[in-house]
Coordinates of C-alpha atoms and ligand atoms in Angstrom, one line a residue:
M1 CA -16.3 4.4 -15.1
D2 CA -12.5 3.8 -14.5
D3 CA -10.9 3.9 -11.1
T4 CA -9.7 7.4 -11.5
S5 CA -13.0 9.0 -12.5
R6 CA -14.9 7.0 -9.9
R7 CA -12.6 8.4 -7.2
G8 CA -13.0 11.9 -8.5
V9 CA -16.8 11.5 -8.2
L10 CA -16.6 10.1 -4.7
Q11 CA -14.2 12.7 -3.5
G12 CA -16.5 15.4 -4.9
M13 CA -19.6 14.1 -3.2
G14 CA -21.3 16.2 -0.6
T15 CA -22.5 14.8 2.7
G16 CA -26.1 14.6 1.4
M17 CA -25.0 12.2 -1.4
L18 CA -22.9 10.2 1.0
T19 CA -25.8 9.8 3.4
A20 CA -28.1 8.8 0.6
L21 CA -25.7 6.2 -0.6
A22 CA -25.1 4.9 3.0
G23 CA -28.9 4.4 3.2
R24 CA -28.6 1.9 0.3
G25 CA -25.9 0.0 2.2
L26 CA -26.3 -3.3 3.9
A27 CA -28.5 -3.1 6.9
A28 CA -25.6 -4.6 9.0
V29 CA -23.4 -1.6 8.2
P30 CA -24.6 1.4 10.3
A31 CA -24.8 4.6 8.3
P32 CA -22.7 7.4 9.9
A33 CA -24.4 10.6 10.8
P34 CA -24.0 13.4 8.2
G35 CA -20.7 15.2 8.3
R36 CA -19.2 12.7 10.7
K37 CA -15.5 11.9 10.5
L38 CA -14.7 8.3 11.0
G39 CA -12.3 7.4 13.9
Y40 CA -9.0 5.8 13.2
A41 CA -6.9 3.8 15.7
I42 CA -3.2 3.6 14.7
V43 CA -1.5 0.3 15.6
G44 CA 2.3 0.4 15.9
L45 CA 3.9 3.9 16.6
G46 CA 7.0 3.5 14.4
G47 CA 8.6 5.7 11.8
Y48 CA 5.9 5.5 9.1
A49 CA 3.0 5.9 11.5
T50 CA 4.4 8.8 13.5
R51 CA 6.2 10.8 10.9
Q52 CA 4.1 10.3 7.7
I53 CA 0.6 9.2 8.7
M54 CA -0.4 10.7 12.0
P55 CA 0.2 14.4 11.0
Q56 CA -2.1 13.9 8.0
F57 CA -5.4 13.7 9.9
R58 CA -5.5 17.5 10.3
D59 CA -6.1 17.8 6.6
C60 CA -8.7 14.9 6.3
D61 CA -12.3 15.7 5.5
H62 CA -13.7 12.3 6.6
S63 CA -11.1 10.8 9.0
R64 CA -9.8 11.7 12.5
L65 CA -7.3 10.1 14.8
V66 CA -9.0 8.8 17.9
A67 CA -6.9 6.0 19.4
L68 CA -3.4 4.6 19.6
V69 CA -2.1 1.1 20.1
S70 CA 1.6 0.6 21.1
G71 CA 3.9 -1.7 23.0
T72 CA 5.9 1.3 24.2
P73 CA 4.1 3.2 27.1
G74 CA 6.3 6.3 26.6
K75 CA 5.1 6.6 23.0
L76 CA 1.5 6.4 24.1
T77 CA 2.0 9.2 26.6
R78 CA 3.9 11.4 24.1
Y79 CA 1.6 11.0 21.1
A80 CA -1.6 11.1 23.2
A81 CA -0.6 14.5 24.5
E82 CA 0.4 15.6 21.0
Y83 CA -2.8 14.5 19.3
D84 CA -5.2 15.1 22.3
I85 CA -6.2 11.5 22.7
P86 CA -7.9 10.5 26.0
A87 CA -6.4 7.8 28.2
S88 CA -9.5 5.7 27.6
N89 CA -8.4 5.4 23.9
L90 CA -4.9 4.1 24.5
Y91 CA -4.2 0.4 24.1
S92 CA -1.3 -2.0 24.4
Y93 CA -1.0 -5.2 22.2
A94 CA -2.3 -7.1 25.3
T95 CA -5.4 -4.9 25.6
F96 CA -5.9 -4.5 21.9
D97 CA -9.1 -6.6 21.7
R98 CA -10.9 -4.2 24.0
I99 CA -11.2 -1.8 20.9
R100 CA -14.4 -3.9 20.4
D101 CA -16.0 -1.9 23.2
N102 CA -15.0 1.5 21.9
P103 CA -17.6 2.9 19.4
S104 CA -15.4 5.9 18.6
I105 CA -13.0 3.6 16.7
D106 CA -14.3 2.8 13.2
I107 CA -11.1 1.9 11.4
V108 CA -7.9 0.3 12.6
Y109 CA -4.7 1.1 10.7
I110 CA -2.1 -1.6 11.0
V111 CA 1.4 -0.1 10.7
L112 CA 3.3 -3.0 12.3
P113 CA 6.2 -5.2 11.0
N114 CA 4.9 -7.4 8.1
S115 CA 4.7 -10.6 10.1
M116 CA 2.2 -9.0 12.4
H117 CA -0.2 -7.7 9.8
A118 CA -2.4 -10.8 9.5
E119 CA -2.8 -11.3 13.2
Y120 CA -3.8 -7.7 14.0
S121 CA -6.0 -7.3 10.9
I122 CA -7.9 -10.4 11.8
R123 CA -8.3 -9.4 15.5
A124 CA -9.5 -5.9 14.4
A125 CA -12.1 -7.4 12.1
Q126 CA -13.2 -9.8 14.9
A127 CA -13.6 -6.7 17.1
G128 CA -16.0 -5.3 14.4
K129 CA -13.6 -2.8 12.9
H130 CA -12.7 -1.9 9.4
V131 CA -9.0 -2.3 8.5
L132 CA -6.4 -0.4 6.6
C133 CA -3.3 -2.5 6.6
E134 CA 0.1 -1.5 5.4
K135 CA 1.9 -3.1 2.5
P136 CA 2.9 -5.9 2.1
M137 CA -0.6 -7.1 3.1
A138 CA 1.0 -10.1 4.9
V139 CA 3.9 -12.5 4.4
S140 CA 2.0 -15.3 2.5
V141 CA -0.9 -15.9 0.3
A142 CA -2.5 -18.1 3.0
E143 CA -2.3 -15.2 5.5
C144 CA -3.9 -12.8 3.0
E145 CA -6.7 -15.2 2.3
A146 CA -7.3 -15.5 6.1
M147 CA -7.5 -11.7 6.4
I148 CA -10.0 -11.4 3.6
A149 CA -12.1 -14.2 5.1
A150 CA -12.1 -12.5 8.5
S151 CA -13.2 -9.1 7.1
R152 CA -15.9 -10.8 5.0
K153 CA -17.2 -12.7 8.0
A154 CA -17.3 -9.6 10.1
N155 CA -18.9 -7.6 7.1
R156 CA -16.1 -5.0 7.4
K157 CA -13.9 -3.3 4.8
L158 CA -10.2 -4.3 4.3
M159 CA -7.9 -2.0 2.4
I160 CA -4.1 -2.1 1.8
G161 CA -1.9 0.9 2.0
Y162 CA -1.0 1.4 -1.6
R163 CA -0.7 5.1 -1.3
S164 CA 0.5 5.8 -4.9
R165 CA -3.0 5.1 -6.1
F166 CA -4.0 8.4 -4.4
E167 CA -1.1 10.4 -5.9
P168 CA -2.0 12.5 -9.0
Y169 CA 1.1 11.6 -11.2
N170 CA 0.6 7.9 -10.7
Q171 CA -3.2 8.3 -11.4
L172 CA -2.3 10.2 -14.6
A173 CA 0.3 7.6 -15.6
I174 CA -2.4 4.9 -15.2
Q175 CA -4.9 6.9 -17.4
L176 CA -2.3 7.6 -20.1
A177 CA -0.8 4.1 -20.2
R178 CA -4.1 2.2 -20.2
G179 CA -5.6 4.8 -22.6
G180 CA -2.9 4.2 -25.2
H181 CA -1.5 7.7 -25.1
V182 CA 1.9 6.5 -26.4
G183 CA 0.3 3.7 -28.3
P184 CA -0.4 0.2 -26.9
T185 CA 2.0 -0.6 -24.1
R186 CA 4.7 -3.1 -25.1
I187 CA 7.3 -2.9 -22.3
I188 CA 7.3 -1.6 -18.7
T189 CA 10.4 -1.2 -16.7
A190 CA 10.1 -0.6 -12.9
E191 CA 13.0 -0.2 -10.4
H192 CA 12.7 0.3 -6.7
G193 CA 15.5 0.0 -4.1
F194 CA 17.5 1.6 -1.3
N195 CA 20.6 0.8 0.7
A196 CA 19.2 -1.0 3.7
Q197 CA 20.7 0.0 7.1
P198 CA 21.7 -2.9 9.4
G199 CA 19.9 -3.7 12.6
Q200 CA 16.2 -3.4 11.7
W201 CA 13.3 -5.9 11.6
R202 CA 13.3 -5.6 7.8
L203 CA 16.4 -7.7 7.6
D204 CA 15.0 -10.5 9.9
R205 CA 13.0 -12.9 7.8
A206 CA 10.9 -13.9 10.8
M207 CA 9.6 -10.3 11.0
S208 CA 9.6 -9.2 7.4
G209 CA 8.7 -12.4 5.5
G210 CA 11.5 -11.6 3.0
G211 CA 14.0 -9.0 1.8
S212 CA 13.8 -6.2 -0.7
L213 CA 10.9 -7.7 -2.6
M214 CA 8.5 -7.6 0.4
D215 CA 9.5 -4.1 1.3
I216 CA 10.4 -2.0 -1.8
G217 CA 10.3 -4.3 -4.8
I218 CA 6.6 -4.6 -4.2
Y219 CA 6.3 -1.0 -5.5
S220 CA 7.8 -2.2 -8.9
L221 CA 5.4 -5.1 -8.9
N222 CA 2.3 -3.2 -7.9
A223 CA 3.2 -0.4 -10.5
V224 CA 3.5 -2.8 -13.4
R225 CA 0.1 -4.3 -12.4
Y226 CA -1.6 -0.9 -12.1
L227 CA 0.0 0.5 -15.3
S228 CA -0.9 -2.5 -17.4
G229 CA -4.3 -3.1 -15.8
E230 CA -3.5 -6.8 -16.3
E231 CA -2.4 -9.8 -14.2
P232 CA 0.8 -11.5 -15.1
V233 CA 0.7 -15.0 -16.6
S234 CA 4.3 -16.0 -16.0
V235 CA 7.4 -14.8 -14.1
T236 CA 11.1 -15.4 -14.3
A237 CA 13.3 -14.2 -11.5
V238 CA 17.0 -14.1 -10.6
E239 CA 18.2 -13.3 -7.1
S240 CA 21.6 -11.7 -6.4
T241 CA 22.5 -11.7 -2.7
D242 CA 26.0 -11.5 -1.2
R243 CA 25.4 -13.8 1.8
R244 CA 28.7 -12.7 3.4
D245 CA 27.1 -9.3 3.9
P246 CA 25.7 -9.5 7.5
R247 CA 22.6 -7.6 6.4
F248 CA 21.6 -10.5 4.2
R249 CA 21.9 -13.5 6.5
T250 CA 18.2 -14.3 6.2
V251 CA 16.7 -12.1 3.5
E252 CA 17.5 -11.4 -0.1
D253 CA 19.2 -8.2 -1.4
R254 CA 18.5 -8.0 -5.1
I255 CA 15.8 -9.8 -7.0
D256 CA 15.2 -9.0 -10.7
F257 CA 12.0 -10.3 -12.2
M258 CA 10.4 -10.4 -15.6
L259 CA 6.6 -10.7 -15.9
R260 CA 4.6 -11.5 -19.0
F261 CA 1.1 -10.2 -19.3
P262 CA -1.8 -11.6 -21.4
S263 CA -1.8 -8.8 -24.0
G264 CA 1.9 -9.4 -24.7
I265 CA 3.2 -6.7 -22.4
V266 CA 6.5 -7.6 -20.8
A267 CA 7.6 -6.0 -17.5
N268 CA 11.3 -5.9 -16.4
C269 CA 11.6 -5.1 -12.7
V270 CA 14.3 -4.4 -10.2
S271 CA 14.1 -4.9 -6.4
S272 CA 17.1 -4.0 -4.4
Y273 CA 18.4 -3.5 -0.8
S274 CA 21.8 -2.3 -1.9
S275 CA 21.2 0.3 -4.6
N276 CA 19.0 3.3 -5.0
H277 CA 16.1 3.3 -7.5
N278 CA 12.7 4.8 -7.7
A279 CA 11.4 4.8 -11.3
Y280 CA 9.2 3.3 -13.9
R281 CA 8.8 3.7 -17.6
V282 CA 5.9 2.6 -19.9
N283 CA 7.1 2.1 -23.4
G284 CA 4.4 2.1 -26.1
T285 CA 4.6 1.7 -29.8
D286 CA 4.7 5.5 -30.2
G287 CA 6.7 6.8 -27.2
F288 CA 7.1 6.5 -23.5
I289 CA 5.7 7.7 -20.1
A290 CA 8.6 7.9 -17.6
M291 CA 8.3 8.6 -13.9
E292 CA 11.4 9.3 -11.8
P293 CA 11.0 9.5 -8.9
A294 CA 7.8 7.5 -9.3
T295 CA 6.5 6.6 -5.9
P296 CA 8.2 8.8 -3.2
Y297 CA 6.2 10.5 -0.5
E298 CA 6.4 13.7 -2.6
G299 CA 8.2 15.2 -5.6
Q300 CA 7.2 12.8 -8.4
R301 CA 8.4 13.8 -11.9
M302 CA 7.0 12.7 -15.2
M303 CA 8.5 12.9 -18.7
I304 CA 6.5 11.9 -21.8
R305 CA 7.8 11.2 -25.3
K306 CA 5.2 11.2 -28.0
D307 CA 5.4 12.0 -31.7
G308 CA 9.2 12.4 -31.5
V309 CA 9.0 15.1 -28.8
T310 CA 10.1 14.5 -25.2
A311 CA 8.7 16.9 -22.6
P312 CA 8.1 17.1 -18.9
R313 CA 4.5 16.9 -17.7
V314 CA 3.9 19.1 -14.6
L315 CA 0.7 18.9 -12.6
P316 CA -0.6 21.6 -10.2
K317 CA 0.2 20.9 -6.5
P318 CA -2.8 18.9 -5.2
P319 CA -4.7 20.3 -2.3
K320 CA -4.4 17.0 -0.4
T321 CA -1.5 14.6 -0.1
Q322 CA -1.7 11.0 -1.2
F323 CA -1.8 10.0 2.5
V324 CA -4.9 12.1 3.1
G325 CA -6.5 10.7 -0.1
Q326 CA -5.8 7.2 1.2
L327 CA -7.2 7.8 4.7
D328 CA -10.4 9.5 3.4
H329 CA -10.9 7.0 0.7
L330 CA -11.4 4.2 3.2
A331 CA -13.6 6.4 5.3
I332 CA -15.8 7.2 2.3
C333 CA -15.9 3.6 1.3
V334 CA -17.2 2.7 4.7
M335 CA -19.8 5.4 4.7
T336 CA -21.0 4.6 1.2
D337 CA -20.5 0.8 1.4
Q338 CA -18.1 0.7 -1.6
Q339 CA -15.2 -1.6 -2.1
P340 CA -11.9 0.3 -1.7
I341 CA -9.9 0.6 -5.0
V342 CA -7.1 -1.2 -3.2
A343 CA -9.0 -3.8 -1.2
G344 CA -7.5 -6.9 0.3
E345 CA -7.8 -8.7 -3.0
E346 CA -5.2 -6.3 -4.4
G347 CA -2.7 -7.2 -1.7
L348 CA -3.4 -10.9 -2.2
A349 CA -2.7 -10.5 -6.0
D350 CA 0.7 -9.0 -5.2
L351 CA 1.5 -11.9 -2.7
H352 CA 0.5 -14.5 -5.3
V353 CA 3.1 -13.0 -7.7
M354 CA 5.7 -12.5 -5.0
E355 CA 5.5 -16.2 -4.0
A356 CA 6.0 -17.1 -7.7
I357 CA 8.9 -14.7 -8.0
Y358 CA 10.7 -16.3 -5.0
R359 CA 9.9 -19.8 -6.4
S360 CA 11.2 -18.9 -9.9
A361 CA 14.5 -17.5 -8.4
R362 CA 14.8 -20.6 -6.1
E363 CA 14.1 -23.2 -8.9
G364 CA 15.8 -21.3 -11.7
R365 CA 12.9 -21.5 -14.1
A366 CA 9.9 -19.6 -15.4
V367 CA 6.8 -20.0 -13.2
T368 CA 3.3 -19.9 -14.7
L369 CA 0.7 -18.0 -12.8
R370 CA -3.1 -18.6 -12.7
S371 CA -4.7 -16.1 -15.0
Ligands
LIG1 P1 9.2 0.8 12.3 O1 10.2 -0.2 12.7 O2 9.6 2.2 12.2 O3 7.9 0.7 13.2 C1 7.2 -0.5 13.5 C2 6.6 -0.4 14.9 O4 5.9 -1.6 15.1 C3 7.5 -0.2 16.0 O5 7.9 1.1 16.3 C4 6.7 -0.8 17.2 O6 5.8 0.2 17.6 C5 5.8 -1.8 16.5 N1 6.3 -3.2 16.8 C6 5.6 -4.1 17.5 N2 6.3 -5.2 17.7 C7 7.4 -5.0 17.1 C8 8.6 -5.8 16.9 N3 8.7 -7.1 17.4 N4 9.7 -5.3 16.3 C9 9.6 -4.1 15.8 N5 8.5 -3.3 15.9 C10 7.5 -3.7 16.5 O7 8.6 0.3 10.9 P2 7.9 1.2 9.8 O8 7.0 2.2 10.4 O9 8.9 1.7 8.8 O10 7.1 0.1 9.0 C11 5.8 -0.4 9.5 C12 5.0 -1.0 8.4 O11 4.7 0.1 7.5 C13 5.7 -2.0 7.5 O12 4.7 -3.0 7.1 C14 6.1 -1.3 6.3 O13 6.2 -2.1 5.1 C15 5.1 -0.2 6.2 N6 5.6 1.0 5.5 C16 4.9 1.5 4.5 C17 5.4 2.7 3.9 C18 4.6 3.2 2.7 O14 5.1 4.2 2.1 N7 3.4 2.7 2.4 C19 6.6 3.3 4.3 C20 7.2 2.7 5.4 C21 6.7 1.6 6.0 P3 5.4 0.4 19.2 O15 6.7 0.7 19.9 O16 4.4 1.5 19.1 O17 4.8 -0.9 19.6

C-alpha cells in the first residue's frame, strides 16, 4: 500500500477499528478511550501557530487544543480566553517541563524559531509526550538524531510539520509522478522563495540555522524527494548573496542546487529570500505535471501535459484542510501505534541534504551523499 492509500484507509477508520488497532499496540502506549480526541499543547504563540494552526482544531476529528506555552503572558491571557483553556494548562518556557504532570496533554506541537526545535522536542519527549515539530526539524543533523533518540527512548511519536503531504494536489502529484503518468520522471524543477522582510529571527543565523534554504528552500528539497520517492546521491549548489544587503549579514539569500537521484532523475531547485517563487514541475518522457502555486496554505493549481495536450486538473474542494489532516494524522498514529508518514526520519533526511548543499556551495564542488 502506498502512502496515499494508507492514509485514505486510516482517515476512513471508525472508532471501533482504531480501538482494535490500539489494542495491538505496545503495552507501554496506553490505548485512548473510544472517540477520544487527543490533547495538543502549542509551544510558541507566533504568526504560524496563532493564525494558521490554532483555528484548525475546531474542524479536527481526533485532536483538540488543550494547552498553551508562551514567553509572553499577554498572549497566554488572550488566547486562553479565545480557546477556552483553563489557567492550569498555561505554561511559560520556565514551567514547560511541568507538562509531565498534565495527563490532558498527549501531543506537544513545537512552533518556535528553528534553533529551539531540538531542545523543546527533547524536553517534551522526556516529559512523556508525543511531538509534532515544525520544519525545519532542527538546525543540524546532530540535533535531528538527538530528537529521534529522545522520542525512541521515551517510546513516543515524533512527526515533522510537512503539511503539503496532507494536501490533495500534492498527494495526487506524488501518485502521478511515481506512477509514471507522464512516463518515467527525468527532470524535476522546484522553486520556492519570497522577499524576506528585515528585523526577524529568520535573518539571524543563531536563531534560524541558515537563510532561505532552512525556511523556504526546504519546500523545494522536500518536494523533489517526495515526487521522486528517492534519496539524492549527489548535490551541487551555488550561493548568490549580496552581503551588502543588511538582511543577509549572517544568512544566505539565494542558493540554487542540483540533485542527482539513483534512477537518473535530476532535480534543479531554487531557494530564495529575494524573489517570489512557489512552483514545481515533474518532467517525464511523455509530458509534465506542473504545480503553481505548489505548496501555499491554499489555492494550489495543477497543469498536466500528456499525449500532446496540456490541461488543468481541478480537484473538488476537500472537506478538511491540510492543517487538519496533519493534526489528525499524528493523533491517529498515536492511537493506532503507527509511524507518521512524515516522522523524524523525514526531517533528518532533509537536514542531511541541506548540510551537503551548504557544503557544496562553500567548497565549490559536487558533494556525494550516502545512499
Ligand atoms: P514567529 O516569529 O511568528 O513566532 C515564533 C514564536 O516563538 C514567537 O512569537 C514567540 O512566541 C516564540 N519565541 C520564543 N523565543 C523566541 C525568540 N528568542 N525569538 C523569537 N520568537 C521566540 O515565527 P513563525 O510562527 O513564522 O515560525 C515558527 C516556526 O514555524 C518556524 O520553525 C517556521 O519554520 C515554522 N513555520 C512553518 C510554516 C509551515 O507552513 N509549515 C509556516 C510558517 C512558519 P511567544 O511569544 O509565545 O513565546
